[in-house]
Coordinates of C-alpha atoms in Angstrom, one line a residue:
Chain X
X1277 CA 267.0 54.0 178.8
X1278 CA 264.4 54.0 176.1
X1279 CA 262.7 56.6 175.5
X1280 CA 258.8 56.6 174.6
X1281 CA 257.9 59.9 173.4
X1282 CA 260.3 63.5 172.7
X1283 CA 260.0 66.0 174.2
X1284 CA 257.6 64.6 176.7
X1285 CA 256.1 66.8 180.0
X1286 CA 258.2 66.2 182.9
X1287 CA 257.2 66.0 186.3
X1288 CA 259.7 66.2 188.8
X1289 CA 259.3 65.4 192.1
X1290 CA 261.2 64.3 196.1
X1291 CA 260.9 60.7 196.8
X1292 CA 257.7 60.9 199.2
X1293 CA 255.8 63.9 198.4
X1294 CA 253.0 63.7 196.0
X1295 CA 252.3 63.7 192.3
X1296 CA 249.9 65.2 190.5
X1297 CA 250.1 64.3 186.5
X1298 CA 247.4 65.6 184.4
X1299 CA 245.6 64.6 181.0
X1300 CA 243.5 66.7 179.3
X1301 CA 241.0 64.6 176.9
X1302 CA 239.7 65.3 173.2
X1303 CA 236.2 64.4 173.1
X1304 CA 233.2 65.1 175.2
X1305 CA 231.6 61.7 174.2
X1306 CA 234.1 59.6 176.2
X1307 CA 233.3 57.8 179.0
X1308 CA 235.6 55.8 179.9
X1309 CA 239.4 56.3 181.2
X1310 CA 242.7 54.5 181.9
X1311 CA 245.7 55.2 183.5
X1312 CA 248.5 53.5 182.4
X1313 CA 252.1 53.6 183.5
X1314 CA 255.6 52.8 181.2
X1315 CA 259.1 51.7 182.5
X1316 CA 262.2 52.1 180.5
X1317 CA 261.8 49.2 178.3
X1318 CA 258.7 47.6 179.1
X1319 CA 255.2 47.8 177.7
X1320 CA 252.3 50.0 179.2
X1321 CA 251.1 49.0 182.1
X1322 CA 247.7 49.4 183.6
X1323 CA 247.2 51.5 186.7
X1324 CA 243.8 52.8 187.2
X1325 CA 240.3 53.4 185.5
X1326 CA 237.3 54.9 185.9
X1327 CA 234.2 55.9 184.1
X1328 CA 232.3 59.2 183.4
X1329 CA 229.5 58.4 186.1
X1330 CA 232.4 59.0 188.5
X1331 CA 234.4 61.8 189.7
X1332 CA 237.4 60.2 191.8
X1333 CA 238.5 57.0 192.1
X1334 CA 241.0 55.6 194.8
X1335 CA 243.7 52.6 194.4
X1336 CA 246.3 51.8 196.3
X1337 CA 248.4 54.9 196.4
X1338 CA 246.6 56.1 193.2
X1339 CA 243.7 58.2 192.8
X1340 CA 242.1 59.2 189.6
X1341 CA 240.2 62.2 189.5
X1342 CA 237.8 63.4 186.4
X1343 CA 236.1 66.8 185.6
X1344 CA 234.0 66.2 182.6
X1345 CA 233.0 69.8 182.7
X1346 CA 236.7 70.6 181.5
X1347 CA 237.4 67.6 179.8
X1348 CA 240.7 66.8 182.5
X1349 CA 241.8 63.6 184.3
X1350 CA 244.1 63.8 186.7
X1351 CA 246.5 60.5 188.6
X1352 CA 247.5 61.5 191.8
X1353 CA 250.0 59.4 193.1
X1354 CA 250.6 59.8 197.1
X1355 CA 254.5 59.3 198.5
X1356 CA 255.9 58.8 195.3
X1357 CA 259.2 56.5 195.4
X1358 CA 261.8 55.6 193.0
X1359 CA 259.9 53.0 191.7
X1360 CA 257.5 55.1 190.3
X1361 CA 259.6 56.8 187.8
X1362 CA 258.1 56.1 184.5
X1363 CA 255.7 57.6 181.5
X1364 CA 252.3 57.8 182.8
X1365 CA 249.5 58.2 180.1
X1366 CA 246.0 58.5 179.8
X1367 CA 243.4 56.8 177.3
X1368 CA 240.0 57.6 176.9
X1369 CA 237.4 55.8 174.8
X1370 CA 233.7 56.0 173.8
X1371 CA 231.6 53.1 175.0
X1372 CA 231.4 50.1 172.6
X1373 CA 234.3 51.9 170.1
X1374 CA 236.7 49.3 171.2
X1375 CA 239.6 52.0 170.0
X1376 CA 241.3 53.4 172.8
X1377 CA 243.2 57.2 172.4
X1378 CA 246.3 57.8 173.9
X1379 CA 247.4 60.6 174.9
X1380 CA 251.1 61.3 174.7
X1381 CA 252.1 60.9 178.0
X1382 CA 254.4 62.4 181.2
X1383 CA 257.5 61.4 182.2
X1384 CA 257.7 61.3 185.8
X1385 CA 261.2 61.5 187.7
X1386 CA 262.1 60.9 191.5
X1387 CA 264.4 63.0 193.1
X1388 CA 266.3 61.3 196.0
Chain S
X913 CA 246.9 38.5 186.6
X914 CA 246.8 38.6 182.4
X915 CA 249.6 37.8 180.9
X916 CA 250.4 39.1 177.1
X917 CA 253.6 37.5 175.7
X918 CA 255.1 38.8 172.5
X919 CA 257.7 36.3 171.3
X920 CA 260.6 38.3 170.6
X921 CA 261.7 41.6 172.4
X922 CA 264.6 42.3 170.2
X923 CA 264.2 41.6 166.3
X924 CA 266.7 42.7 163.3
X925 CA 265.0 42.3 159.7
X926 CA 266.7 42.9 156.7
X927 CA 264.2 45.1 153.9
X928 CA 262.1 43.4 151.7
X929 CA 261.9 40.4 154.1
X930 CA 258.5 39.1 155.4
X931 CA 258.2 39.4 159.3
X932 CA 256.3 37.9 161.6
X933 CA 255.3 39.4 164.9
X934 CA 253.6 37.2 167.4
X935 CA 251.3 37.4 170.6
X936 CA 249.5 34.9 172.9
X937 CA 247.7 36.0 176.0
X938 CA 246.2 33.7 178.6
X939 CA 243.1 34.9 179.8
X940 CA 240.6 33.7 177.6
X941 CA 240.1 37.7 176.3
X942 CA 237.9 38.4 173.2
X943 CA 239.7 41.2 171.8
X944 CA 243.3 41.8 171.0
X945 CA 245.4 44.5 169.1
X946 CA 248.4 45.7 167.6
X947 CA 249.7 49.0 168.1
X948 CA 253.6 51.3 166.7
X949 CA 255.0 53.2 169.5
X950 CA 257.4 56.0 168.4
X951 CA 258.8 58.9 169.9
X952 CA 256.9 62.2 169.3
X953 CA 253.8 59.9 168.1
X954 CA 252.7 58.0 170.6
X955 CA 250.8 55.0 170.3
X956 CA 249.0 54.2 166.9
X957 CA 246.7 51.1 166.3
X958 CA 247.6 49.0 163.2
X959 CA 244.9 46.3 163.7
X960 CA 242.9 44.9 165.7
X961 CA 240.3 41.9 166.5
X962 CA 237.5 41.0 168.3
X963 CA 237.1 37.2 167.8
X964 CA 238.8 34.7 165.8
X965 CA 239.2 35.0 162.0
X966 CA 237.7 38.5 162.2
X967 CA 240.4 41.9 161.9
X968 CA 239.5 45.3 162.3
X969 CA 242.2 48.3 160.5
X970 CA 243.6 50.9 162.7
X971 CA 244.6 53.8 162.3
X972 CA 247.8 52.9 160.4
X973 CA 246.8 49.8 158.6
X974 CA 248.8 50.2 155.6
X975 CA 252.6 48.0 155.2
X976 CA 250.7 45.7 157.8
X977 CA 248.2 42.3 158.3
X978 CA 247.1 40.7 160.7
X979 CA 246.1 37.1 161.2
X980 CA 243.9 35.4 164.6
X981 CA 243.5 31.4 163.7
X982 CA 243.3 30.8 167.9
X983 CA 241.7 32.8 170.3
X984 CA 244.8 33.3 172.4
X985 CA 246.6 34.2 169.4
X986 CA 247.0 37.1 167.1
X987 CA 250.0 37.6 164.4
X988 CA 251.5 40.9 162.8
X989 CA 252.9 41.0 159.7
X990 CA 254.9 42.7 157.5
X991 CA 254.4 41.6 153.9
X992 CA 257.8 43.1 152.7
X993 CA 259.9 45.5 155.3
X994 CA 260.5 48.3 155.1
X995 CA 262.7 50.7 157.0
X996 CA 259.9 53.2 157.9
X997 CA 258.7 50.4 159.8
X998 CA 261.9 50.4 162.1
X999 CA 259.8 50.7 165.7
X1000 CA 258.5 49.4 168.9
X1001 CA 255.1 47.5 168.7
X1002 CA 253.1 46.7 170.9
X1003 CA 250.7 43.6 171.5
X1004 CA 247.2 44.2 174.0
X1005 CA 244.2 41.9 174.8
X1006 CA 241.2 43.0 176.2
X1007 CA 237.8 40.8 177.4
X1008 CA 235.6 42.6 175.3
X1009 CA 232.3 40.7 177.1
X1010 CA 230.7 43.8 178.3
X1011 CA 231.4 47.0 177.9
X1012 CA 234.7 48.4 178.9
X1013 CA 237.9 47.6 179.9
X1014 CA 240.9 47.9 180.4
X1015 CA 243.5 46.5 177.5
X1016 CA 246.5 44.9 178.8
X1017 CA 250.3 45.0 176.7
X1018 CA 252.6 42.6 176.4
X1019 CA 256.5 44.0 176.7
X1020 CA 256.7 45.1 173.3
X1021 CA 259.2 43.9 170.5
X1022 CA 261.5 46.2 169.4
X1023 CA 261.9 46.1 165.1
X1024 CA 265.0 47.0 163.2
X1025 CA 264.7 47.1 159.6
X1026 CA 268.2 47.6 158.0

């Protein structure tokens, strides 16, 4: 498959426990996050957000946690399944910049 | 649920050649951008818009313009290929009303230039 990013973190984890993929963000200013999630061949796809005047932040088998203290953002993603195996990256942004950064991203594998 | 369609997913350019890159995205959004996506360097913004006839630079501007005649549409090109602009690229809309939000990608169009 394609791949997005060399030498890319990898996270490998059994089909139904938990992942935890991290993010740690460049500036203190931003204030609002995104979670987004690449297949093999596909473009980003959006998972989660959440801004700075929250700490966690629950989807449907996604959470999002943030510590602005330490500047680190976290996806937690609960019984992961094959589906799930993908890039996950964060993006944070200051708001009103209308420029999002990127970080570079995890690549997240299932073991059957 | 928005939906960002980038005409081509494959494209083979020869150098030299103007290209044309295009996007359309149906949800009425205000702003929509263009972004590279290579291995080891992650995603970089080439251009980007917030309403029609009005472009923004990136990060990585240079090689590259941009052109937003329609709302729902906003154009990429290459003035005259080049082969360090071999890559995957990557269209996104976002509302842009009030403050922020998420931007949502198309499925990218993968660019040889030979």
């Amino acid at each position: 498959g394609e791949s997005v990013g060399l030498h890319l973190p990898t996270l490998s984890v059994q089909e139904g426990d938990n992942s935890i993929i991290n993010c740690a963000y460049s500036n203190s200013a931003s204030d609002y996050f995104i979670w987004y999630k690449q297949e093999s061949g596909k473009g980003p796809q959006f998972i989660i957000d959440i801004r700075s005047n929250m700490d966690k932040r629950q989807g449907q088998r996604v959470t999002v946690l943030l510590n602005k203290t330490v500047k680190h953002l976290s996806l937690q993603i609960a019984a992961t399944q094959p589906g799930d195996s993908a890039v996950y990256f964060c993006a944070e942004t200051v708001e009103g910049a209308q420029k999002l950064v990127f970080g570079q991203g995890t690549r997240l594998t299932i073991n059957p | 649920d928005v939906k960002v369609t980038q005409s081509s997913r494959y494209l083979v350019k020869r150098t030299g050649e103007k290209v044309f890159l295009e996007c359309v995205q149906d949800m009425d959004h205000e702003n929509m951008f263009w972004y590279r996506q290579d291995p080891g360097l992650g995603l970089r913004l080439i251009y980007f818009s917030y309403d029609v006839k009005m472009k923004e630079k990136g990060d990585i501007p240079e090689g590259y313009s941009v052109s937003r005649e329609k709302k729902e549409r906003f154009s990429l090109i290459l003035e005259s290929a080049s082969t360090n602009q071999t890559s995957m690229y990557l269209c996104a809309s976002e509302l842009g009303r009030e403050g922020n939000q998420p931007q949502h990608f198309g499925d990218g169009t993968r660019l040889s230039i030979l």
